């Protein structure tokens, strides 16, 4: 079955150029020239990946990303002609998975998309409810965590946080997003709660705690080392 990509780009020539490359790699491509149309297409189709330009008419890429993240964890690659760090920070805080700056090679974009899909689809040594990362083994059915065969005792919230990070393997998750998802929207604590629990998780997991990485002061991600 072909993977389905939603390409959101207001420049017609650029959109067609990128579309050709993805089609050559056997992707099914849905095209949108503005943010509002992108949201309509997303609602009506099962999309596997979104390539999203930031500067667009009617609704910019940041707004589109924010709306999609309220209801979906679909992988998102954001593209822009601007190189300011604030733009990248904003994109990651809103839940983007990758960030590409123009000009870029369509071949590289396709390669990044394929790599992102492999991470998202779970080619990381998992079987059923058992997730394995080096010496770290998470058995969701038994509700247990072990490192090198030794059982690790986690608090309910630490366990929930670890599972949430693993579920979003390879994605940069802002502290706000983690707090809302794991603790709930009505939680009255602050962002330091996330940092404190991540610190405890790293300590309890020992060497395997390195898999929970901090990303440019935005948030965290869970990912195997290269």
mmCIF file of C-alpha atoms in Angstrom:
data_model
loop_
_atom_site.group_PDB
_atom_site.id
_atom_site.type_symbol
_atom_site.label_atom_id
_atom_site.label_comp_id
_atom_site.label_asym_id
_atom_site.label_seq_id
_atom_site.Cartn_x
_atom_site.Cartn_y
_atom_site.Cartn_z
ATOM 1 C CA UNK A 1 0.000 0.000 0.000
ATOM 2 C CA UNK A 2 1.299 3.446 -0.938
ATOM 3 C CA UNK A 3 2.078 5.948 1.765
ATOM 4 C CA UNK A 4 -0.034 9.072 1.524
ATOM 5 C CA UNK A 5 1.515 12.512 1.810
ATOM 6 C CA UNK A 6 -0.192 15.893 2.045
ATOM 7 C CA UNK A 7 2.026 18.514 0.412
ATOM 8 C CA UNK A 8 1.080 22.051 1.436
ATOM 9 C CA UNK A 9 2.915 24.674 -0.653
ATOM 10 C CA UNK A 10 1.568 27.848 -2.272
ATOM 11 C CA UNK A 11 4.267 28.007 -4.975
ATOM 12 C CA UNK A 12 2.801 25.983 -7.852
ATOM 13 C CA UNK A 13 6.105 25.143 -9.552
ATOM 14 C CA UNK A 14 7.755 24.141 -6.289
ATOM 15 C CA UNK A 15 4.751 22.006 -5.354
ATOM 16 C CA UNK A 16 4.745 20.209 -8.702
ATOM 17 C CA UNK A 17 8.510 19.703 -8.533
ATOM 18 C CA UNK A 18 8.333 18.113 -5.073
ATOM 19 C CA UNK A 19 5.284 16.054 -6.049
ATOM 20 C CA UNK A 20 7.161 14.457 -8.949
ATOM 21 C CA UNK A 21 9.928 13.258 -6.647
ATOM 22 C CA UNK A 22 7.536 11.734 -4.141
ATOM 23 C CA UNK A 23 5.557 9.997 -6.883
ATOM 24 C CA UNK A 24 8.780 8.482 -8.213
ATOM 25 C CA UNK A 25 9.219 6.956 -4.750
ATOM 26 C CA UNK A 26 5.697 5.460 -4.941
ATOM 27 C CA UNK A 27 4.020 7.964 -2.601
ATOM 28 C CA UNK A 28 0.408 8.983 -3.187
ATOM 29 C CA UNK A 29 0.419 12.786 -3.100
ATOM 30 C CA UNK A 30 -2.379 15.148 -2.064
ATOM 31 C CA UNK A 31 -1.663 18.785 -2.904
ATOM 32 C CA UNK A 32 -2.863 21.959 -1.179
ATOM 33 C CA UNK A 33 -2.005 25.535 -2.113
ATOM 34 C CA UNK A 34 -3.138 27.102 1.151
ATOM 35 C CA UNK A 35 -3.705 26.225 4.793
ATOM 36 C CA UNK A 36 -7.497 26.073 4.697
ATOM 37 C CA UNK A 37 -7.503 23.613 1.798
ATOM 38 C CA UNK A 38 -4.864 21.553 3.616
ATOM 39 C CA UNK A 39 -7.122 21.151 6.641
ATOM 40 C CA UNK A 40 -10.046 20.108 4.423
ATOM 41 C CA UNK A 41 -7.960 17.476 2.658
ATOM 42 C CA UNK A 42 -6.585 16.199 5.962
ATOM 43 C CA UNK A 43 -10.083 15.794 7.402
ATOM 44 C CA UNK A 44 -11.295 13.853 4.362
ATOM 45 C CA UNK A 45 -8.355 11.480 3.861
ATOM 46 C CA UNK A 46 -6.062 9.156 5.773
ATOM 47 C CA UNK A 47 -2.719 10.963 5.581
ATOM 48 C CA UNK A 48 0.587 9.351 6.630
ATOM 49 C CA UNK A 49 2.828 12.430 6.431
ATOM 50 C CA UNK A 50 2.482 16.196 5.946
ATOM 51 C CA UNK A 51 5.046 18.465 4.299
ATOM 52 C CA UNK A 52 3.984 21.929 5.356
ATOM 53 C CA UNK A 53 5.213 25.303 4.141
ATOM 54 C CA UNK A 54 5.086 28.076 6.763
ATOM 55 C CA UNK A 55 4.443 31.169 4.657
ATOM 56 C CA UNK A 56 1.078 30.659 2.945
ATOM 57 C CA UNK A 57 -2.085 32.640 2.194
ATOM 58 C CA UNK A 58 -5.325 32.297 4.214
ATOM 59 C CA UNK A 59 -3.752 30.235 6.997
ATOM 60 C CA UNK A 60 -0.012 29.934 7.684
ATOM 61 C CA UNK A 61 1.845 26.710 8.401
ATOM 62 C CA UNK A 62 2.133 27.363 12.127
ATOM 63 C CA UNK A 63 -1.652 27.653 12.433
ATOM 64 C CA UNK A 64 -2.214 24.524 10.351
ATOM 65 C CA UNK A 65 0.273 22.556 12.461
ATOM 66 C CA UNK A 66 -1.364 23.734 15.687
ATOM 67 C CA UNK A 67 -4.846 22.693 14.530
ATOM 68 C CA UNK A 68 -3.698 19.291 13.319
ATOM 69 C CA UNK A 69 -1.799 18.572 16.524
ATOM 70 C CA UNK A 70 -5.006 19.016 18.520
ATOM 71 C CA UNK A 71 -6.357 15.838 16.960
ATOM 72 C CA UNK A 72 -3.498 13.916 15.349
ATOM 73 C CA UNK A 73 0.126 12.811 15.817
ATOM 74 C CA UNK A 74 0.695 12.490 12.053
ATOM 75 C CA UNK A 75 4.374 13.194 11.206
ATOM 76 C CA UNK A 76 4.924 16.787 10.002
ATOM 77 C CA UNK A 77 7.902 18.242 8.130
ATOM 78 C CA UNK A 78 7.857 22.047 8.031
ATOM 79 C CA UNK A 79 9.576 23.992 5.245
ATOM 80 C CA UNK A 80 10.371 27.698 5.057
ATOM 81 C CA UNK A 81 12.558 30.251 3.310
ATOM 82 C CA UNK A 82 13.417 31.877 6.651
ATOM 83 C CA UNK A 83 16.313 30.674 8.787
ATOM 84 C CA UNK A 84 15.576 32.399 12.108
ATOM 85 C CA UNK A 85 15.935 30.168 15.171
ATOM 86 C CA UNK A 86 12.639 31.504 16.528
ATOM 87 C CA UNK A 87 10.789 30.003 13.567
ATOM 88 C CA UNK A 88 12.319 26.604 14.190
ATOM 89 C CA UNK A 89 11.586 26.800 17.903
ATOM 90 C CA UNK A 90 7.988 27.732 17.170
ATOM 91 C CA UNK A 91 7.625 24.811 14.780
ATOM 92 C CA UNK A 92 9.002 22.304 17.282
ATOM 93 C CA UNK A 93 6.893 23.714 20.107
ATOM 94 C CA UNK A 94 3.791 23.214 17.975
ATOM 95 C CA UNK A 95 4.727 19.585 17.354
ATOM 96 C CA UNK A 96 6.638 19.529 14.042
ATOM 97 C CA UNK A 97 8.920 16.506 13.636
ATOM 98 C CA UNK A 98 11.374 17.890 11.093
ATOM 99 C CA UNK A 99 12.351 21.316 9.775
ATOM 100 C CA UNK A 100 13.733 21.998 6.279
ATOM 101 C CA UNK A 101 15.011 25.371 5.083
ATOM 102 C CA UNK A 102 14.759 26.519 1.460
ATOM 103 C CA UNK A 103 16.509 26.052 -0.870
ATOM 104 C CA UNK A 104 16.643 22.289 -0.425
ATOM 105 C CA UNK A 105 17.037 19.199 -2.574
ATOM 106 C CA UNK A 106 13.746 17.344 -3.205
ATOM 107 C CA UNK A 107 15.730 14.110 -3.050
ATOM 108 C CA UNK A 108 16.904 14.979 0.459
ATOM 109 C CA UNK A 109 13.333 15.889 1.445
ATOM 110 C CA UNK A 110 12.078 12.503 0.230
ATOM 111 C CA UNK A 111 14.906 10.762 2.100
ATOM 112 C CA UNK A 112 13.975 12.589 5.304
ATOM 113 C CA UNK A 113 10.337 11.680 4.797
ATOM 114 C CA UNK A 114 11.191 7.996 4.351
ATOM 115 C CA UNK A 115 13.411 8.017 7.446
ATOM 116 C CA UNK A 116 10.729 9.749 9.498
ATOM 117 C CA UNK A 117 8.137 7.199 8.427
ATOM 118 C CA UNK A 118 10.407 4.302 9.384
ATOM 119 C CA UNK A 119 10.785 5.760 12.875
ATOM 120 C CA UNK A 120 7.068 6.440 13.166
ATOM 121 C CA UNK A 121 6.060 3.000 11.939
ATOM 122 C CA UNK A 122 8.206 1.425 14.613
ATOM 123 C CA UNK A 123 11.223 -0.293 13.081
ATOM 124 C CA UNK A 124 12.944 -0.220 16.482
ATOM 125 C CA UNK A 125 12.843 -3.788 17.667
ATOM 126 C CA UNK A 126 9.351 -4.079 19.108
ATOM 127 C CA UNK A 127 6.950 -6.989 19.109
ATOM 128 C CA UNK A 128 3.361 -6.673 20.284
ATOM 129 C CA UNK A 129 3.247 -5.029 23.687
ATOM 130 C CA UNK A 130 6.969 -5.499 24.301
ATOM 131 C CA UNK A 131 9.274 -2.614 23.356
ATOM 132 C CA UNK A 132 13.040 -3.146 23.378
ATOM 133 C CA UNK A 133 15.676 -0.393 23.316
ATOM 134 C CA UNK A 134 19.110 -1.840 23.964
ATOM 135 C CA UNK A 135 18.944 -3.243 27.538
ATOM 136 C CA UNK A 136 15.700 -1.388 28.266
ATOM 137 C CA UNK A 137 12.572 -3.560 27.930
ATOM 138 C CA UNK A 138 9.046 -2.227 28.373
ATOM 139 C CA UNK A 139 6.276 -4.799 28.709
ATOM 140 C CA UNK A 140 3.015 -2.901 28.424
ATOM 141 C CA UNK A 141 0.840 -5.941 29.020
ATOM 142 C CA UNK A 142 2.630 -6.877 32.262
ATOM 143 C CA UNK A 143 3.094 -3.209 33.152
ATOM 144 C CA UNK A 144 6.797 -3.728 33.860
ATOM 145 C CA UNK A 145 10.099 -2.005 33.051
ATOM 146 C CA UNK A 146 13.471 -3.743 33.118
ATOM 147 C CA UNK A 147 17.067 -2.764 32.370
ATOM 148 C CA UNK A 148 19.589 -5.543 31.646
ATOM 149 C CA UNK A 149 17.131 -8.015 33.188
ATOM 150 C CA UNK A 150 16.652 -6.041 36.390
ATOM 151 C CA UNK A 151 13.138 -4.828 37.179
ATOM 152 C CA UNK A 152 12.795 -1.062 37.646
ATOM 153 C CA UNK A 153 10.210 0.462 39.968
ATOM 154 C CA UNK A 154 8.507 3.543 38.506
ATOM 155 C CA UNK A 155 5.741 5.693 39.909
ATOM 156 C CA UNK A 156 2.499 5.633 37.903
ATOM 157 C CA UNK A 157 3.254 9.063 36.430
ATOM 158 C CA UNK A 158 6.851 8.131 35.561
ATOM 159 C CA UNK A 159 5.531 5.031 33.803
ATOM 160 C CA UNK A 160 2.934 7.066 31.896
ATOM 161 C CA UNK A 161 5.582 9.608 30.871
ATOM 162 C CA UNK A 162 7.968 6.922 29.610
ATOM 163 C CA UNK A 163 5.234 5.240 27.560
ATOM 164 C CA UNK A 164 4.175 8.589 26.125
ATOM 165 C CA UNK A 165 7.733 9.385 25.003
ATOM 166 C CA UNK A 166 8.136 5.916 23.496
ATOM 167 C CA UNK A 167 4.798 6.198 21.687
ATOM 168 C CA UNK A 168 6.069 9.397 20.065
ATOM 169 C CA UNK A 169 9.459 7.852 19.281
ATOM 170 C CA UNK A 170 11.867 10.265 17.578
ATOM 171 C CA UNK A 171 9.528 13.261 17.841
ATOM 172 C CA UNK A 172 10.450 16.495 19.578
ATOM 173 C CA UNK A 173 7.750 17.099 22.193
ATOM 174 C CA UNK A 174 7.446 20.460 23.908
ATOM 175 C CA UNK A 175 7.110 20.563 27.689
ATOM 176 C CA UNK A 176 3.644 22.120 27.296
ATOM 177 C CA UNK A 177 2.521 19.277 25.052
ATOM 178 C CA UNK A 178 3.874 16.624 27.427
ATOM 179 C CA UNK A 179 2.297 18.296 30.451
ATOM 180 C CA UNK A 180 -1.126 18.489 28.799
ATOM 181 C CA UNK A 181 -1.017 14.923 27.488
ATOM 182 C CA UNK A 182 0.372 13.129 30.556
ATOM 183 C CA UNK A 183 -0.903 15.269 33.426
ATOM 184 C CA UNK A 184 -4.069 16.614 31.781
ATOM 185 C CA UNK A 185 -5.290 20.028 30.712
ATOM 186 C CA UNK A 186 -6.628 20.824 34.172
ATOM 187 C CA UNK A 187 -3.278 20.248 35.908
ATOM 188 C CA UNK A 188 -2.241 23.354 37.864
ATOM 189 C CA UNK A 189 1.500 22.663 38.114
ATOM 190 C CA UNK A 190 4.220 24.225 35.977
ATOM 191 C CA UNK A 191 6.656 22.984 33.317
ATOM 192 C CA UNK A 192 9.276 22.075 35.921
ATOM 193 C CA UNK A 193 7.102 19.065 36.714
ATOM 194 C CA UNK A 194 8.092 17.563 33.357
ATOM 195 C CA UNK A 195 11.790 18.258 33.925
ATOM 196 C CA UNK A 196 11.655 16.742 37.414
ATOM 197 C CA UNK A 197 10.020 13.522 36.223
ATOM 198 C CA UNK A 198 12.408 13.193 33.266
ATOM 199 C CA UNK A 199 15.337 13.619 35.668
ATOM 200 C CA UNK A 200 13.953 10.847 37.905
ATOM 201 C CA UNK A 201 13.361 8.604 34.897
ATOM 202 C CA UNK A 202 16.928 9.047 33.679
ATOM 203 C CA UNK A 203 18.288 8.240 37.127
ATOM 204 C CA UNK A 204 16.187 5.067 37.481
ATOM 205 C CA UNK A 205 16.972 3.874 33.952
ATOM 206 C CA UNK A 206 20.694 4.388 34.452
ATOM 207 C CA UNK A 207 22.678 4.247 31.204
ATOM 208 C CA UNK A 208 19.468 3.663 29.254
ATOM 209 C CA UNK A 209 18.213 7.061 30.411
ATOM 210 C CA UNK A 210 20.312 8.604 27.662
ATOM 211 C CA UNK A 211 17.557 7.651 25.238
ATOM 212 C CA UNK A 212 15.478 10.527 26.616
ATOM 213 C CA UNK A 213 17.151 13.549 25.066
ATOM 214 C CA UNK A 214 16.634 17.270 25.538
ATOM 215 C CA UNK A 215 16.254 19.130 22.238
ATOM 216 C CA UNK A 216 17.398 22.770 21.953
ATOM 217 C CA UNK A 217 15.668 23.650 25.209
ATOM 218 C CA UNK A 218 12.263 23.076 23.664
ATOM 219 C CA UNK A 219 11.331 19.718 25.095
ATOM 220 C CA UNK A 220 12.228 16.043 24.951
ATOM 221 C CA UNK A 221 12.314 13.091 22.616
ATOM 222 C CA UNK A 222 12.944 9.375 23.009
ATOM 223 C CA UNK A 223 15.308 7.947 20.408
ATOM 224 C CA UNK A 224 18.019 5.350 20.014
ATOM 225 C CA UNK A 225 21.547 6.675 19.615
ATOM 226 C CA UNK A 226 23.069 6.387 16.165
#
